[in-house]
Structure formats: C-alpha cells, structure tokens
Amino acid sequence: MMKKALILPTLMAVSVSTQLYAEGFIDDSSVSLTARNFYMNKNFYNNTVNQPSAVSWAQGFIFDAKSGYTPGKVQFGVDLLATLGLNINSDNTSRGVYMVPNDDTTSWGDIAVTGKAKVSQTELKVGAISIMNPVFITSPARLLPQIFRGGSINSKEFDNLELTAAYVNQVNHRDSTDWEKITLANTNWRFKQQAETDAVYFGGGYYKFSPKTKAHLFYLNVDDIYDQIEGGVENTTALTDEVNLLTDVKYYRSRDIGDANGGNVDNDMYMANFGFQRGAHKLSLGTIINSGETAFPYLYNSEVGVFLDTWPNEFWNAKEHTYSIRYDYDAKEVLPGLKFMTRYTYGNNIHTTGNQSLPGGNQDLLGGDNLHESELDFDVQYRVPEGTFKNLGLRARYAISDNNMTSSAQIKPTKETRINIDYTWKFK
C-alpha cells in the first residue's frame, strides 16, 4: 500500500514536469535538414601565367535543431548544428574556392552545440554562435556555414533599441573540419602577416527612430591586431506614391592595437548606397571610398557587412575608390519565388606599393599604384513557394572580374560560376 501511495504522486510529478518541459522548450522548437549541392568554377583568364581553373563540386547536409525555452523567470534552451560535406569532384581548390578542404579529404563536417538562457528580452548564448552585423559576419556563402565558438548576449529590453555583444576565440571555417584560431586576412600581402589572435570582442546596437529609419553603432576588437569603429544610418523615404528611396550610409575606422601583430592598420572607409524601388524593380547606386595608409582589414575567410557583396573581387585595397550600379527584379507578381540581380562595380586609385609583406620587398610586384579593377555579376534564384516541392531552391551566379595588376596578384581576372540546389525538410 505504501509503495502504491508513493508511485501515484511520483507519476503525477513526472507528468506535470513533462508538461512544463514541453511547454516552450519542445513546443517552440524547430528542426530542419538542408541538402545542398554546390558547384563552383573559377576560370582564370587573361593571364601571362597559365593558371588552370579551380573547380569544386560537393554535396552538403546541414541539420539545424533549435529548442524553445523552458518556463520560468530564467529560461533555458539548447541548439544543435550538425554539418556534413562530401567532395564529388574538385581540383585546384587552394586557389580561392574555400568550399572543400584543399587536401585529399573526401568528407568533413562537425557537430556544434549552443547552450542558451533567457531573462525577459535578454538572451545569452554560449558555444557555437552565428553572428551577422556590420562588423562581424558568420559567412553562409559556401556549401557549409562558417561557425564561431564563444559567447554572445542580445538584449531588446528597451523599445526601439537592440543591444548586442560577443566574445569569440575559435572558428571552424567553411572548408575545414578543425577548430582553429581566428586570423587576419592578408590578400596580396597587404599587412605584415596573416596574424593570429587569441580573442575577438565586439559590442554595439541598433536604434529605430521610426519604422523607416534605423541607426547603428558598433565597436570591434581583434586582440593585438586591430580595432574598428562602425556607424551608419539606414532610411526609407517615399519619393512618390510608387517610388521609395532606400539609403544606406556607413563609416568604418580601423587602426592597429596592442602588439600590432598584423603590422600597420590605418584605414577609414566611407560608403553610401542609394536604391530607388518601384514595385518589383530596384535600381541602386553605391560608392565606397578608402583612405588612410592601408587596405581595409577583415577576418580571414569571412565577409564584411556592407552593401557590396561581390564574389571574385574584394574592392578593399588601400586608397581604392569604388563605384557600383545594381538592378534587382522580384518576379513575385509573375512567378513567385523568382528573383534576378545584375551589378557592375568599378574600383580605381588602387595603391599596392605600401603593402607590407610583399615577397622580397618588391614594391612593384603587383603593378604599383593607380591600378583599377572591375566586376560584372549576374544572379538568378528561384525557390518553390508552395506545393510538393516547397522549399526547393535553385541559384545560379556568374561573374566576370578584371584588374590590371600583374600576374603575381592573388586575385586574378576570373570568370566565376556558382550553381547550388538546396532542399530543406522542416520536421517541426
């Protein structure tokens, strides 16, 4: 009789606990699996040295499970990201592909776990974190996503204000199976070396003055290499009943700090982008001006949170002035899910004689100063919006890039093709 008396309340307690646990933690969870087939071809042309194409064709799988939060004043949850890449056919992948490991590895991937806690509108994450803001981006632009390890906090406690901060100390790159230190990108030997850092910190936030006007301010510290201050404003203005003006203005200030393991960093970058949108059509005009002694610094194998997301080229050289025109078309009224983009970008006033680690100290190795580069891009993408094949996505990108640097330059004139087919199963 005593055992029966104990079993009943125990079962009731387990039942109540399970219901509470399910409320939020399970009920608000999401689980998905994306299969991505990705082909990339970098055809190096117009070069005095014969450079064979760099080709990658691979199959990837991305399993993404996110829990909700447990009930209570302090709520808890956990996320899981598992990735797997399978090399189908790849050659010369060390030449700027960053999609598959550049050794004989045929399969790679990782399992990353994130613990999270939430109090009111403030969320803390520890473990594998994904970040996207003007000074720090977790790159999604290849077969598998880039992953950083550290901790982040995000708060929306105050109306119209979002604050965020993070600390990261390791990265698992898009083409790697290993966790490693974060390093400075050193394309064309712009800095002293591809310096490693023990830690990266950033903090900042967004403030909405109105539904159409948002400002942001961020600070980034790459320990013993450089720091960066960014500020910007984004605004939408109705010019007529049918035409909107989209404005995006940013400023970045970058300087070397501490032991300056990457050498001198001295860059001010000013940028402005103006988009004119009418229905399904958008025409954008943008410019970026680099000033100071060095190129714009950024993290290796990563990206920069600006409007100009070109593919073979960077447009971050010392003293470079860049101009861009872009056209976007969203065919949602004709064929929902279909989008098209084309863009032409031209940069001049490139200085390379001040690059700090040129082999042999040869200041003319890349062609000297007052150089130029250009890129023409095409992007077509289609995602099935409904029906049996909902969540099937197809995307094709083609770029023609050129510059008048010498054949020693690491970024060479290229005709680049990217094709990917994605399908996502959403289990919850």
XYZ file of C-alpha atoms in Angstrom:
428
model
C 0.000 0.000 0.000
C 2.874 2.353 0.881
C 4.537 1.710 -2.495
C 1.302 2.473 -4.345
C 0.927 5.654 -2.321
C 4.419 6.761 -3.408
C 4.076 5.738 -7.058
C 0.964 7.805 -7.731
C 2.375 11.224 -6.699
C 5.653 10.378 -8.409
C 3.870 9.687 -11.691
C 1.830 12.852 -11.250
C 5.014 14.868 -10.638
C 6.697 13.394 -13.728
C 3.601 14.138 -15.793
C 3.450 17.748 -14.604
C 7.216 18.156 -15.113
C 6.980 16.749 -18.638
C 4.121 19.085 -19.490
C 6.063 22.070 -18.157
C 9.164 20.942 -20.012
C 7.229 20.566 -23.242
C 5.680 23.987 -22.801
C 8.097 26.238 -24.647
C 11.204 24.032 -24.772
C 9.645 21.442 -27.101
C 6.554 23.222 -28.371
C 8.575 26.207 -29.630
C 11.416 24.132 -31.099
C 12.324 23.847 -34.781
C 14.119 21.041 -36.640
C 15.256 21.139 -40.264
C 17.621 19.370 -42.637
C 19.009 21.113 -45.728
C 20.622 19.169 -48.564
C 22.803 21.454 -50.687
C 24.514 20.532 -53.951
C 27.088 23.210 -54.832
C 29.231 23.671 -57.947
C 31.858 26.406 -58.264
C 34.278 27.117 -61.115
C 36.911 29.876 -61.102
C 38.235 30.221 -64.649
C 41.409 32.342 -64.589
C 41.769 34.085 -67.927
C 43.847 36.873 -69.499
C 46.921 35.920 -67.539
C 50.535 35.807 -68.625
C 50.981 32.705 -66.474
C 48.761 29.763 -67.424
C 46.510 29.153 -64.421
C 44.209 26.116 -64.558
C 40.666 26.597 -63.334
C 39.787 25.946 -59.713
C 36.718 23.687 -59.590
C 34.663 22.346 -56.697
C 31.575 20.188 -56.805
C 30.279 18.862 -53.496
C 27.194 17.716 -51.621
C 26.407 19.117 -48.198
C 23.931 18.411 -45.414
C 23.031 20.890 -42.665
C 20.955 19.647 -39.714
C 19.678 22.514 -37.577
C 17.727 21.855 -34.362
C 16.724 24.728 -32.101
C 14.819 24.248 -28.867
C 12.424 26.717 -27.363
C 12.832 27.823 -23.759
C 11.835 26.212 -20.505
C 9.241 28.102 -18.418
C 10.291 30.346 -15.557
C 11.890 33.673 -14.857
C 15.227 32.330 -16.071
C 14.599 30.191 -19.150
C 16.969 27.669 -20.706
C 17.387 26.015 -24.097
C 19.872 24.291 -26.371
C 20.635 24.352 -30.111
C 22.383 21.752 -32.253
C 24.029 22.251 -35.642
C 25.452 19.227 -37.473
C 27.129 19.532 -40.876
C 28.480 17.049 -43.406
C 30.262 17.744 -46.688
C 31.029 15.181 -49.398
C 33.558 16.046 -52.094
C 32.262 14.886 -55.504
C 34.885 16.337 -57.856
C 37.309 19.154 -57.059
C 40.621 20.411 -58.463
C 42.979 23.257 -57.518
C 40.772 24.204 -54.579
C 43.557 26.192 -52.894
C 43.022 28.980 -55.446
C 40.344 30.910 -53.595
C 37.428 28.459 -53.599
C 37.023 27.986 -49.817
C 34.389 25.283 -50.279
C 36.106 21.919 -49.752
C 39.313 21.060 -47.846
C 42.330 21.620 -50.093
C 43.863 18.247 -49.233
C 42.676 14.725 -50.016
C 39.775 14.834 -47.546
C 36.602 13.490 -49.165
C 34.207 14.091 -46.273
C 34.187 16.640 -43.491
C 31.845 18.296 -41.034
C 31.188 18.909 -37.377
C 28.630 18.853 -34.589
C 28.256 22.131 -32.726
C 26.178 22.729 -29.605
C 24.930 26.018 -28.186
C 23.570 26.473 -24.683
C 21.244 29.416 -24.221
C 19.471 31.230 -21.416
C 16.909 33.998 -21.449
C 15.643 36.514 -18.927
C 12.839 38.742 -20.146
C 14.077 40.081 -23.522
C 17.775 39.389 -22.909
C 19.334 36.237 -24.387
C 22.713 34.666 -23.636
C 24.320 32.044 -25.891
C 27.474 30.019 -25.174
C 29.164 27.559 -27.537
C 28.734 27.661 -31.293
C 27.366 31.050 -32.306
C 26.256 32.609 -35.570
C 26.553 36.378 -35.929
C 25.582 38.919 -38.561
C 26.132 42.649 -38.044
C 28.168 45.432 -39.708
C 31.492 44.406 -38.079
C 31.176 40.608 -37.771
C 29.569 38.066 -40.091
C 29.351 34.285 -39.924
C 29.683 33.502 -43.615
C 26.884 31.423 -45.209
C 28.245 31.769 -48.740
C 29.535 28.256 -49.465
C 28.490 24.627 -49.102
C 28.589 24.595 -45.289
C 28.254 27.541 -42.907
C 31.165 29.033 -41.015
C 30.894 28.549 -37.224
C 32.461 30.558 -34.411
C 32.913 29.460 -30.794
C 32.390 31.813 -27.878
C 29.566 33.637 -26.170
C 27.091 36.346 -27.123
C 24.398 38.407 -25.459
C 21.500 40.158 -27.137
C 19.006 42.435 -25.447
C 15.748 44.066 -26.562
C 14.657 45.308 -23.152
C 14.057 48.853 -24.326
C 11.649 49.966 -27.019
C 13.279 50.510 -30.423
C 16.743 49.622 -29.064
C 18.631 46.372 -29.633
C 21.996 45.843 -27.930
C 24.447 43.033 -28.638
C 27.932 41.949 -27.589
C 30.091 38.861 -28.098
C 33.410 37.199 -27.399
C 34.783 34.584 -29.802
C 38.141 32.813 -29.816
C 37.906 29.987 -32.371
C 36.464 29.352 -35.820
C 35.545 26.325 -37.904
C 35.815 27.519 -41.489
C 33.524 26.637 -44.387
C 36.145 24.290 -45.875
C 37.546 22.797 -42.679
C 36.945 20.108 -40.063
C 39.110 21.723 -37.375
C 38.605 24.448 -34.815
C 41.393 26.997 -35.100
C 42.432 30.480 -34.100
C 40.926 33.474 -35.872
C 43.318 35.250 -38.241
C 43.653 38.453 -40.225
C 43.062 38.228 -43.974
C 46.250 39.174 -45.826
C 45.275 39.142 -49.507
C 48.053 40.450 -51.772
C 50.375 40.760 -48.745
C 48.616 43.926 -47.554
C 49.664 43.523 -43.931
C 52.708 42.245 -42.041
C 51.378 38.678 -41.922
C 48.228 36.599 -41.591
C 48.328 37.232 -37.869
C 46.514 35.072 -35.331
C 44.503 36.470 -32.449
C 43.533 34.915 -29.127
C 40.200 36.699 -28.949
C 37.749 38.886 -30.816
C 35.281 41.127 -28.995
C 32.526 43.346 -30.280
C 29.623 45.330 -28.948
C 27.043 47.700 -30.303
C 23.451 48.055 -31.259
C 20.621 49.362 -33.401
C 18.145 52.109 -32.662
C 14.917 52.624 -34.602
C 13.931 56.265 -34.769
C 10.886 55.199 -36.761
C 9.761 52.145 -38.751
C 11.658 53.609 -41.719
C 14.824 54.930 -40.042
C 17.429 52.842 -38.198
C 20.871 53.814 -36.910
C 23.653 51.522 -35.678
C 26.971 51.858 -33.883
C 29.493 49.029 -33.284
C 32.968 48.504 -31.869
C 35.179 45.525 -32.819
C 38.439 44.496 -31.115
C 40.670 41.869 -32.727
C 43.120 41.383 -29.879
C 46.670 42.594 -30.633
C 45.852 43.183 -34.316
C 43.300 45.954 -34.896
C 40.139 47.572 -33.661
C 37.283 49.063 -35.644
C 34.509 51.567 -35.059
C 31.454 51.489 -37.339
C 28.482 53.816 -37.534
C 25.664 54.045 -40.020
C 22.107 55.000 -40.844
C 19.521 53.196 -42.987
C 16.417 55.037 -44.140
C 13.419 54.617 -46.446
C 11.829 57.734 -47.944
C 8.735 57.811 -50.138
C 9.560 59.985 -53.157
C 6.159 59.391 -54.763
C 3.220 57.073 -54.149
C 5.071 54.375 -56.112
C 8.787 55.117 -55.671
C 10.835 54.715 -52.458
C 14.392 55.907 -51.861
C 16.438 53.412 -49.784
C 19.506 54.992 -48.174
C 22.375 53.098 -46.517
C 25.319 55.178 -45.250
C 28.236 53.743 -43.221
C 31.651 54.737 -41.881
C 34.423 52.401 -40.632
C 37.547 53.491 -38.754
C 40.248 50.792 -38.366
C 43.577 51.080 -36.501
C 46.228 48.637 -35.240
C 46.247 47.987 -31.483
C 48.331 46.266 -28.790
C 51.264 44.328 -30.214
C 50.062 45.118 -33.764
C 50.850 41.559 -34.897
C 49.410 42.300 -38.337
C 51.568 45.383 -38.811
C 50.279 48.848 -39.540
C 46.488 49.170 -39.850
C 45.303 52.635 -40.830
C 42.077 52.796 -42.813
C 38.987 54.987 -42.984
C 36.223 53.712 -45.222
C 33.200 55.787 -46.226
C 30.289 54.264 -48.093
C 26.865 55.217 -49.338
C 24.257 53.271 -51.269
C 21.037 54.704 -52.689
C 18.294 52.434 -54.012
C 15.268 53.528 -55.987
C 12.475 50.973 -55.642
C 9.267 50.859 -57.655
C 7.198 47.721 -57.247
C 9.245 44.702 -58.307
C 12.141 46.832 -59.623
C 15.049 48.343 -57.710
C 17.991 50.337 -59.074
C 20.890 51.007 -56.683
C 23.873 53.358 -56.952
C 26.712 52.991 -54.467
C 30.206 54.204 -53.707
C 32.988 53.256 -51.279
C 35.998 55.459 -50.562
C 39.048 54.015 -48.778
C 41.502 56.455 -47.239
C 44.496 56.090 -44.941
C 47.772 54.219 -45.349
C 46.474 50.645 -45.591
C 43.734 48.488 -47.019
C 40.530 47.774 -45.107
C 41.178 44.953 -42.579
C 38.860 41.985 -42.109
C 38.977 38.435 -40.784
C 40.274 35.607 -42.958
C 37.663 33.518 -44.804
C 34.952 35.864 -43.626
C 32.894 38.711 -45.062
C 32.168 42.379 -44.489
C 28.721 43.712 -43.556
C 28.364 46.264 -46.351
C 26.056 46.618 -49.341
C 28.747 45.476 -51.805
C 28.966 41.666 -51.655
C 30.958 40.969 -54.833
C 32.331 37.463 -55.420
C 35.807 37.106 -57.048
C 36.949 40.639 -56.127
C 37.036 42.455 -52.792
C 37.398 46.210 -53.520
C 39.111 46.770 -50.134
C 42.562 47.898 -51.398
C 44.454 50.841 -49.962
C 43.079 54.216 -51.143
C 40.651 52.494 -53.557
C 37.577 54.364 -54.789
C 34.698 52.112 -55.819
C 31.502 52.795 -57.749
C 28.643 50.341 -58.240
C 25.344 50.167 -60.095
C 22.906 47.330 -59.410
C 19.491 46.226 -60.661
C 17.161 43.828 -58.790
C 13.913 42.307 -60.009
C 11.491 40.325 -57.854
C 9.069 38.426 -60.122
C 6.567 37.717 -57.336
C 3.664 39.016 -59.431
C 4.645 36.873 -62.433
C 6.368 33.827 -60.958
C 6.503 33.881 -57.138
C 9.890 32.790 -55.836
C 11.911 34.039 -58.827
C 14.488 36.820 -58.317
C 17.136 38.334 -60.577
C 20.098 40.636 -59.910
C 22.824 42.171 -62.075
C 25.561 44.531 -60.894
C 28.604 46.323 -62.292
C 31.362 47.510 -59.951
C 34.456 49.534 -60.806
C 37.323 50.491 -58.500
C 40.306 52.735 -59.212
C 43.121 54.568 -57.399
C 44.356 51.225 -56.011
C 47.732 51.523 -54.235
C 49.855 48.405 -53.708
C 53.378 49.801 -53.140
C 52.629 50.168 -49.423
C 51.614 46.520 -48.973
C 53.684 45.347 -46.022
C 54.768 41.765 -46.718
C 55.401 41.744 -50.470
C 57.805 38.866 -51.292
C 61.333 40.202 -51.493
C 60.081 43.646 -50.530
C 59.340 44.312 -54.211
C 57.016 47.328 -54.178
C 56.217 46.912 -57.869
C 55.342 43.210 -57.602
C 51.619 43.841 -58.097
C 51.948 46.677 -60.613
C 52.475 49.723 -58.433
C 49.828 52.366 -57.750
C 46.839 53.933 -59.518
C 45.581 50.491 -60.548
C 41.968 49.511 -61.233
C 39.610 46.530 -61.074
C 36.051 45.732 -62.150
C 33.379 43.077 -61.839
C 30.134 42.256 -63.653
C 27.721 39.972 -61.766
C 24.541 38.053 -62.620
C 22.399 36.222 -60.068
C 19.216 34.217 -60.733
C 17.468 32.351 -57.946
C 14.191 30.509 -57.609
C 12.560 28.943 -54.555
C 9.379 26.909 -54.937
C 6.868 28.727 -52.696
C 4.253 26.003 -52.271
C 3.160 22.531 -53.315
C 5.009 19.212 -53.343
C 8.433 20.781 -53.931
C 8.071 23.660 -51.489
C 11.465 24.723 -50.065
C 13.351 23.559 -53.173
C 15.743 26.328 -54.164
C 17.919 26.806 -57.238
C 20.502 29.562 -57.644
C 22.962 30.387 -60.446
C 25.612 33.119 -60.220
C 28.104 34.247 -62.833
C 30.791 36.907 -62.511
C 33.431 38.381 -64.802
C 36.166 40.178 -62.900
C 39.204 42.009 -64.238
C 42.122 44.110 -62.986
C 45.388 45.480 -64.351
C 47.588 44.061 -61.605
C 50.448 41.779 -62.557
C 50.137 38.003 -62.715
C 51.663 37.857 -59.221
C 48.451 39.214 -57.709
C 46.500 36.692 -55.643
C 43.181 37.958 -57.025
C 43.352 37.366 -60.776
C 40.999 38.133 -63.678
C 38.332 35.468 -63.322
C 35.162 34.167 -64.890
C 33.383 32.573 -61.970
C 30.342 30.297 -61.969
C 28.409 29.214 -58.892
C 25.382 26.892 -59.016
C 23.629 25.463 -55.987
C 20.482 23.420 -55.487
C 19.010 23.328 -51.975
C 16.165 21.362 -50.490
C 15.015 21.819 -46.912
C 12.915 19.381 -44.912
C 11.195 21.066 -41.983
C 10.344 18.412 -39.419
C 8.994 20.859 -36.866
